[in-house]
Tab-separated table of C-alpha atoms in Angstrom:
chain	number	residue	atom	x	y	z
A	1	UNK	CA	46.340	1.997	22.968
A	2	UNK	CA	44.780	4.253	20.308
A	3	UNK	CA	43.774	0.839	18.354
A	4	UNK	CA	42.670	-0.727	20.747
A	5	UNK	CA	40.199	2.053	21.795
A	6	UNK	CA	39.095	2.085	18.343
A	7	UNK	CA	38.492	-1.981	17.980
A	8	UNK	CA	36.761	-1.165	20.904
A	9	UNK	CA	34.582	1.364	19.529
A	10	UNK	CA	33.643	-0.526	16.256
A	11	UNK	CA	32.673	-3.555	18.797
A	12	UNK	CA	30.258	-2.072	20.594
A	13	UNK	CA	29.126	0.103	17.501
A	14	UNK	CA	27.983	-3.203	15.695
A	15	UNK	CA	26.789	-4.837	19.218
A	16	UNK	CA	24.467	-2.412	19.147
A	17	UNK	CA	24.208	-2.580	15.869
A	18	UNK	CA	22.762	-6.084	15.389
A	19	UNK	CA	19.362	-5.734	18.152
A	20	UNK	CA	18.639	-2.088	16.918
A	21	UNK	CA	18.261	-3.441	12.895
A	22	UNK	CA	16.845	-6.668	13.997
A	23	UNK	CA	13.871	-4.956	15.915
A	24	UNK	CA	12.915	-2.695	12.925
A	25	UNK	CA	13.333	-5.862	10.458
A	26	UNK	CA	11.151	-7.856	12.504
A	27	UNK	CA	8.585	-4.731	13.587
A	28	UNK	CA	6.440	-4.424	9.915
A	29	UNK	CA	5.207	-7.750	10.399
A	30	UNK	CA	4.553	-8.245	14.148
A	31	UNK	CA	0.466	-8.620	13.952
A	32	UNK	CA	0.094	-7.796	17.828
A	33	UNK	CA	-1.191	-5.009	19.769
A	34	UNK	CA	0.620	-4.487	23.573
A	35	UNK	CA	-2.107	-2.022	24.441
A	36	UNK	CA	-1.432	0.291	21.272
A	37	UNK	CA	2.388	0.711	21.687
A	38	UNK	CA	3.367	-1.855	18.759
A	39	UNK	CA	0.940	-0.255	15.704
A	40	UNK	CA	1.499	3.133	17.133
A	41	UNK	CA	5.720	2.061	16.614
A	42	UNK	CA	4.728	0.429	13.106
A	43	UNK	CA	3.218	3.623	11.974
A	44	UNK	CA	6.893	5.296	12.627
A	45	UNK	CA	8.667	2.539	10.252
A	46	UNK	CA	9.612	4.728	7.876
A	47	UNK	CA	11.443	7.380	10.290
A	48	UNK	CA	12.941	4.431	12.122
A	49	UNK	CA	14.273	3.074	8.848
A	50	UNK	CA	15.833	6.286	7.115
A	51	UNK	CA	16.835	7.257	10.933
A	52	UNK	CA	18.804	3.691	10.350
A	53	UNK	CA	20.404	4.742	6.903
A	54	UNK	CA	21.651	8.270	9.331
A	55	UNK	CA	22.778	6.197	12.316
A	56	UNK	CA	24.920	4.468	9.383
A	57	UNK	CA	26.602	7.305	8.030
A	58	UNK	CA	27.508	8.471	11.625
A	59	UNK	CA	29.066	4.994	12.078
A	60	UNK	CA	30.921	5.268	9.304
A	61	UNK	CA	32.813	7.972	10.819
A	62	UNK	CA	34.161	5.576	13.847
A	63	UNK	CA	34.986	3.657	11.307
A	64	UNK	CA	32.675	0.629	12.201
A	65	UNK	CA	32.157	-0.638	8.515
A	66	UNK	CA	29.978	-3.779	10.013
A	67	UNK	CA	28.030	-1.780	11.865
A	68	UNK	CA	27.199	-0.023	8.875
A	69	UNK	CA	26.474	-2.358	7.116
A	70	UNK	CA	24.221	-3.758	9.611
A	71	UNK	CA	21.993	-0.299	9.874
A	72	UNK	CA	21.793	-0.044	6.015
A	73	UNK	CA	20.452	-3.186	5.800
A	74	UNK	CA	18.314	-3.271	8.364
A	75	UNK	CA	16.867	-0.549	7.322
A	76	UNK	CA	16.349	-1.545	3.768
A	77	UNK	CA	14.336	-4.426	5.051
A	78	UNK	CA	12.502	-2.443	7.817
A	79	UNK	CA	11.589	0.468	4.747
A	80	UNK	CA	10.369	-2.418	2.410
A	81	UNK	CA	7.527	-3.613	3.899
A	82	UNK	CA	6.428	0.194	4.482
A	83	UNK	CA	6.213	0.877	0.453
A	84	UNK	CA	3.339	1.307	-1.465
A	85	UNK	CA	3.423	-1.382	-3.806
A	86	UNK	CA	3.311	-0.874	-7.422
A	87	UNK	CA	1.572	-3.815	-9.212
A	88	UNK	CA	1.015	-4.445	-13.246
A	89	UNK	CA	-1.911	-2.911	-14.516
A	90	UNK	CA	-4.863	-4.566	-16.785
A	91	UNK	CA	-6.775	-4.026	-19.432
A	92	UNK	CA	-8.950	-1.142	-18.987
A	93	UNK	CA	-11.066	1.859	-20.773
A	94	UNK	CA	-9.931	4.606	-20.275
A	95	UNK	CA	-13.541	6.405	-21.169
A	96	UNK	CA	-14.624	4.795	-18.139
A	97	UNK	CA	-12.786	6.884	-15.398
A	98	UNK	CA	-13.312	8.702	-11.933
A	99	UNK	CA	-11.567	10.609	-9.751
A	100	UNK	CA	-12.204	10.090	-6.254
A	101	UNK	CA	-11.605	11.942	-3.080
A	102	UNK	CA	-10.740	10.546	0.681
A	103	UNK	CA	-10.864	13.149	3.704
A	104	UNK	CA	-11.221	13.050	7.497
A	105	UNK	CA	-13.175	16.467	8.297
A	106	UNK	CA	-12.004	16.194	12.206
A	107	UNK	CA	-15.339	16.160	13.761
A	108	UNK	CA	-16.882	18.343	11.180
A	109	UNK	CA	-14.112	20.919	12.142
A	110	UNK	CA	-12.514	21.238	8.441
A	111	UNK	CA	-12.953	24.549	6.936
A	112	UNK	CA	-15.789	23.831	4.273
A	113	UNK	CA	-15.317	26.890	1.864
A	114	UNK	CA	-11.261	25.544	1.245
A	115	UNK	CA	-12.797	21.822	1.649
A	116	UNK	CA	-15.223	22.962	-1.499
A	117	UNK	CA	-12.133	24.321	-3.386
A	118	UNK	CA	-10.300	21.288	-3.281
A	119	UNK	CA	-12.594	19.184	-4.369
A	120	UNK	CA	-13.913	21.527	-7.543
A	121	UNK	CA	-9.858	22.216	-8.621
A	122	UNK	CA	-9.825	17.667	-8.239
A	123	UNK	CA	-12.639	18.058	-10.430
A	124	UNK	CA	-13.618	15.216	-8.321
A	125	UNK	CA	-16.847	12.823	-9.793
A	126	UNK	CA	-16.725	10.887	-5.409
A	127	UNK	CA	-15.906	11.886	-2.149
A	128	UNK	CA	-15.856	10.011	0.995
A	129	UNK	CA	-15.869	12.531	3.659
A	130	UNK	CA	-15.561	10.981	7.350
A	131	UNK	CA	-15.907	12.456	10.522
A	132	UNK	CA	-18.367	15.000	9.422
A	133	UNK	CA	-21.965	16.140	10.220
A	134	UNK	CA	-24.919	17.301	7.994
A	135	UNK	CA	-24.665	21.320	8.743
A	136	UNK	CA	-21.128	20.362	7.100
A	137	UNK	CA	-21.657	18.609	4.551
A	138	UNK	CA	-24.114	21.174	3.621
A	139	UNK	CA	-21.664	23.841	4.165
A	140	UNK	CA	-19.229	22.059	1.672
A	141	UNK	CA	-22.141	21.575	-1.003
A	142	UNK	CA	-23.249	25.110	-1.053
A	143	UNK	CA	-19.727	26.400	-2.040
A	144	UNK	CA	-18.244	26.323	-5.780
A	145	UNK	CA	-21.107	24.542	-7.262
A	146	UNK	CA	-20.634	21.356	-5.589
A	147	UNK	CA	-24.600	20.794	-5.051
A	148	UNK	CA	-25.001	20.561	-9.093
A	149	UNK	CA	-21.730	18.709	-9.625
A	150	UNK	CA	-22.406	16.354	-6.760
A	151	UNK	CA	-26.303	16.200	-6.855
A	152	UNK	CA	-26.406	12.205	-5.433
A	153	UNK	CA	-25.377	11.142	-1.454
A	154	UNK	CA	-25.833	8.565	1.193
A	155	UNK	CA	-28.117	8.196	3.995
A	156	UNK	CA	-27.995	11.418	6.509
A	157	UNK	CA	-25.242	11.127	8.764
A	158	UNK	CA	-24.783	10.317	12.694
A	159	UNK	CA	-25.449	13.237	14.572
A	160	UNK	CA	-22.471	14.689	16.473
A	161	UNK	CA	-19.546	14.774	13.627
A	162	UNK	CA	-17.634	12.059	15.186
A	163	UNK	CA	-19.281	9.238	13.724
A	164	UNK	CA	-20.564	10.775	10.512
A	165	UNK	CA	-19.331	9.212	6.873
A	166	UNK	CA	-21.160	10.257	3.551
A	167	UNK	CA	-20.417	9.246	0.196
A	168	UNK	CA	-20.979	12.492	-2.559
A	169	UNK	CA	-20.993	11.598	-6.057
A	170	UNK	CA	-21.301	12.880	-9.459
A	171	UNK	CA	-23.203	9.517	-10.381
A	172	UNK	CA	-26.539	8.024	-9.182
A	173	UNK	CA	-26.199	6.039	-6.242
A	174	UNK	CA	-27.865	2.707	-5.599
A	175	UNK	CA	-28.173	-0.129	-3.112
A	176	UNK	CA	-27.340	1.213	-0.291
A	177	UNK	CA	-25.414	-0.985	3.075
A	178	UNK	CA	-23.724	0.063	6.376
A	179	UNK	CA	-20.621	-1.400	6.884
A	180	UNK	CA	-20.090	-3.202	10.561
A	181	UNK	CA	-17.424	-3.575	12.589
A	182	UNK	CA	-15.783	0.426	13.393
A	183	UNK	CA	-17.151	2.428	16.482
A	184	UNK	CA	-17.305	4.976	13.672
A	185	UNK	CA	-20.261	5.056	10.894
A	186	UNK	CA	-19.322	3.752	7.576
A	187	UNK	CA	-21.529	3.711	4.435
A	188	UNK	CA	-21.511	2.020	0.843
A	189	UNK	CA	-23.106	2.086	-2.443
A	190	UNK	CA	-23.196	1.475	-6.003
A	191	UNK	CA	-22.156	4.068	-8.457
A	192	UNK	CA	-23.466	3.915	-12.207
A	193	UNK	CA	-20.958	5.510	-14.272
A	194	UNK	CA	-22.020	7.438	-17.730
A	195	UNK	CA	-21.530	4.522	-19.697
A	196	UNK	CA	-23.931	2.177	-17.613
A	197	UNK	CA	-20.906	0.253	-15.489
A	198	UNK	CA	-21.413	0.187	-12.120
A	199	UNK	CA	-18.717	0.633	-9.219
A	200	UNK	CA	-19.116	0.146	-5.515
A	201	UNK	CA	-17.627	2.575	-3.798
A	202	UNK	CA	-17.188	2.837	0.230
A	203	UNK	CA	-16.497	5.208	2.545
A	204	UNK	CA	-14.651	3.758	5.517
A	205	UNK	CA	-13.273	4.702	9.017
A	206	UNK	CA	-11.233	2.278	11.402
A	207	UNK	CA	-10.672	3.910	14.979
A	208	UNK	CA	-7.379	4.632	15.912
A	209	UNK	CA	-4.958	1.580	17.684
A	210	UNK	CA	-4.193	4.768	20.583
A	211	UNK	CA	-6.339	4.078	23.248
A	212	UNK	CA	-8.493	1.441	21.762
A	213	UNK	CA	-6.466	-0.937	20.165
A	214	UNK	CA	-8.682	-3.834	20.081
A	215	UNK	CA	-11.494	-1.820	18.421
A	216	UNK	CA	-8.577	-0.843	15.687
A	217	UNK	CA	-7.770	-4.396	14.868
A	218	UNK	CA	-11.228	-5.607	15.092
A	219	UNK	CA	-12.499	-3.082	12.501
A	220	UNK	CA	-9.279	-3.458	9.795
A	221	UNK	CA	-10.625	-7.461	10.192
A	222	UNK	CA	-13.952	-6.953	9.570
A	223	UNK	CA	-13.198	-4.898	6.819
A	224	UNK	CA	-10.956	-6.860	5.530
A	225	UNK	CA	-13.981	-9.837	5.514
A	226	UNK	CA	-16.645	-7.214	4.016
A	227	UNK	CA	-13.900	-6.388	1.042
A	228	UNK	CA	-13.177	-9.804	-0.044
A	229	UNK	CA	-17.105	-11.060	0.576
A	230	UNK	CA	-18.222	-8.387	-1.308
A	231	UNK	CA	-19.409	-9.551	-5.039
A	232	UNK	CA	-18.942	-6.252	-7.131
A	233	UNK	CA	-16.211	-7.013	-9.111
A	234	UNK	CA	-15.375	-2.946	-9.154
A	235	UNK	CA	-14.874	-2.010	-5.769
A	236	UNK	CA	-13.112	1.748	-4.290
A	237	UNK	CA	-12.705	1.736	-0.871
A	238	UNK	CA	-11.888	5.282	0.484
A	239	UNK	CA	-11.319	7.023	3.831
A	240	UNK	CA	-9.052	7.654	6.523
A	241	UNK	CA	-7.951	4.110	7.734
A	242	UNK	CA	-6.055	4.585	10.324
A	243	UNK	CA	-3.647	2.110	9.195
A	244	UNK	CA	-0.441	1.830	7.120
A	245	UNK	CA	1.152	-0.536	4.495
A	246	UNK	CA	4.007	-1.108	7.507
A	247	UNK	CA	0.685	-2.653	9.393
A	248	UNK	CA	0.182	-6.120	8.792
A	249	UNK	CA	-3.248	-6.528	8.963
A	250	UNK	CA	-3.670	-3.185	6.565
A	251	UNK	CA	-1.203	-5.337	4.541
A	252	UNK	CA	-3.876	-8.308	3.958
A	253	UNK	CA	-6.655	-5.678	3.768
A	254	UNK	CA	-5.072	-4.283	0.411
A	255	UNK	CA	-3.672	-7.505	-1.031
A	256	UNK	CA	-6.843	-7.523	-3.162
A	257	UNK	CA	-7.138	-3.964	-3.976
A	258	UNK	CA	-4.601	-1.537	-6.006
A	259	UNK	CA	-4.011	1.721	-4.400
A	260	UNK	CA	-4.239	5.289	-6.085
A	261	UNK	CA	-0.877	6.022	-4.442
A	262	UNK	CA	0.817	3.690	-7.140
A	263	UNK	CA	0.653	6.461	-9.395
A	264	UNK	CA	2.735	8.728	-6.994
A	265	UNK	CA	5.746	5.854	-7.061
A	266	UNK	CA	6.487	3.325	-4.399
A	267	UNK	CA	7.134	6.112	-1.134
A	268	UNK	CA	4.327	6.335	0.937
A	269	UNK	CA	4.002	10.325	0.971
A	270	UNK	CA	2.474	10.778	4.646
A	271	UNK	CA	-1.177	11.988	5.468
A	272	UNK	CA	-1.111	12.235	9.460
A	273	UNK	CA	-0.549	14.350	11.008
A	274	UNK	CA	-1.314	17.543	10.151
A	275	UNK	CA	-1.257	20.977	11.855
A	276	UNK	CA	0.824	19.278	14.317
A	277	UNK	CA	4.540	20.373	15.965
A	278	UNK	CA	5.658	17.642	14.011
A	279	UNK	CA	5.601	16.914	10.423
A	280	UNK	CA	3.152	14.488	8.710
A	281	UNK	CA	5.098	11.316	9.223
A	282	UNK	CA	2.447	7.933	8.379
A	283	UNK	CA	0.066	7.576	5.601
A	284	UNK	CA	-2.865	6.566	6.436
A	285	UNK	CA	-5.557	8.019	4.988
A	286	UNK	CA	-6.004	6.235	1.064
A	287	UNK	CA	-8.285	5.504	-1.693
A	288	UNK	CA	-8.038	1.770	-3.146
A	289	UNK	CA	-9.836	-0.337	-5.461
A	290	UNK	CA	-9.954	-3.827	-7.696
A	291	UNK	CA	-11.240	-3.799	-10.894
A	292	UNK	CA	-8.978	-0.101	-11.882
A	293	UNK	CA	-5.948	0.641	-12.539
A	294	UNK	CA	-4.686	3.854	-10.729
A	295	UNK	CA	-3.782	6.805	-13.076
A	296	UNK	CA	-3.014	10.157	-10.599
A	297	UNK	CA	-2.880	10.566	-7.327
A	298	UNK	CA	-2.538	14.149	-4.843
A	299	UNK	CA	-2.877	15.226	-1.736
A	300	UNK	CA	-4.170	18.299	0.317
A	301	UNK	CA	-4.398	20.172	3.932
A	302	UNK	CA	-7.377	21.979	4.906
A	303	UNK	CA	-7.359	24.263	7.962
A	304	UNK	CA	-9.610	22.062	11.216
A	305	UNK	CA	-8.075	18.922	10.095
A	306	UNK	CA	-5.665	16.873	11.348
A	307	UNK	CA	-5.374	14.673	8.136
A	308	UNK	CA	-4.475	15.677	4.705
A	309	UNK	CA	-6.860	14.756	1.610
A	310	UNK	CA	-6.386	12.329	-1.088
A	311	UNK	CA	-7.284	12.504	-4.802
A	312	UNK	CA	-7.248	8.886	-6.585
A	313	UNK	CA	-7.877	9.346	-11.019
A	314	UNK	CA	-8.886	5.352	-12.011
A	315	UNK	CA	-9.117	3.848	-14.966
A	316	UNK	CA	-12.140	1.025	-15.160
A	317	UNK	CA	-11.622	-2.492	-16.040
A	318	UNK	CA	-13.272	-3.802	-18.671
């Protein structure tokens, strides 16, 4: 009776088993929306697949070796996807470098004194700030020198703080464009480094898929167009993206780019959410490029935001 109770057991443990790994195998590469709920449940890929790995071990103590199995794996292949990828790097000189930061102020909500630390410890030559306003972008420039060390910016922002994206830099700025496509503003332009090359660098802000899903996918697309149409062969794109590597269509966005996370290994250390009942669990806030080969990469909280910053060191291409 006992035995049979336990085949029993391991049956329906890898029953279960098999429709629970095949959803989170399949999930990373599912390029629909279903009104939000299916990138909102990509953006949890990598809980679901070490919460897979856990289910495992607890199988294992029912004994249900297939069903273990079946969880491991699946959540190998559900994890996979979900990883930063870490490509082989190029030739590049290493005089011509930059350190770049990526942060989503929160409707102009982030506390601008700590903001200004950050960025003077990153010793940061760009930043892409999004979701910010003029009174704070002046708030963050009149703390810890930043106005000298980042004397050259974009256009004047949207009013309001919602919409607002600037680029600050250490280097002149030329040829300015909008990009199109996000509800929110978004802003490029061409940076000339100290040794005369010249780097593109945009700041960039897809909505979020929760309540307007369409408007999410529409903007990663039209980025996605602007990035690959867009002739400078040294390009940094940098914001909060609202999107993942466990999101397909982020997925084709980066194919041409590197990302400054490569230099942090292959786990995609979350950015979102912050100040939150529940830990930081997605990344999506990043700073990628073409034409540079990543050499550091960090990330910070600031008090009023919701995202943590990110710090991308390049190397330029030669």
């Amino acid at each position: 009776m006992r035995t049979a109770r336990r085949r029993r057991s391991r049956l329906i443990w890898t029953v279960a088993a098999l429709p629970i790994a095949g959803l989170a195998v399949v999930l990373p590469h599912v390029d629909m929306l279903a009104g939000g709920l299916i990138p909102v449940a990509q953006a949890l890929v990598p809980v679901g697949a070490v919460a897979l790995v856990v289910l495992a071990a607890v199988s294992l103590f029912f004994r249900a070796w297939a069903a273990a199995a079946i969880l491991v794996i699946g959540g190998v292949l559900a994890g996979l996807p979900a990883l930063t990828p870490l490509r082989a790097g190029s030739e590049c000189a290493p005089e011509a470098t930059a350190t770049v930061v990526a942060f989503n102020a929160k409707f102009a909500g982030a506390d601008p004194a700590l903001l200004a630390e950050r960025i003077a410890e990153a010793d940061a030559d760009i930043v892409a700030l999004v979701e910010t306003d003029e009174a704070h972008i002046a708030a963050v420039l009149g703390e810890r020198g930043l106005a000298a060390a980042l004397p050259h910016r974009t256009r004047e922002t949207t009013e309001g703080g919602v919409r607002g994206s600037v680029i600050l830099s250490a280097f002149p700025l030329q040829d300015e464009q909008d990009i199109d496509g996000s509800v929110f503003d978004q802003v490029s332009a061409v940076a000339t480094l100290p040794g005369g090359d010249e780097v593109r660098v945009a700041a960039v802000h897809p909505p979020p898929p929760v309540g307007q899903p369409v408007d999410w996918r529409t903007a990663l697309g039209e980025l996605d167009r602007w990035i690959r149409q867009t002739p400078d062969e040294r390009l940094i794109v940098a914001g909060d993206l609202n999107a993942s590597y466990a999101h397909p269509g982020f997925r084709q966005l980066a194919t041409p780019l590197r990302s400054a996370a490569e230099a942090a290994g292959p786990i995609p250390w979350p950015t979102w959410p912050q100040e939150r009942p529940v830990p930081a669990f997605t990344a999506i806030d990043h700073v990628l490029a073409r034409g540079a080969v990543p050499t550091g990469w960090d990330s910070f909280s600031i008090p009023g935001s919701d995202h943590r910053g990110v710090i991308g060191s390049w190397a330029f291409c030669t």
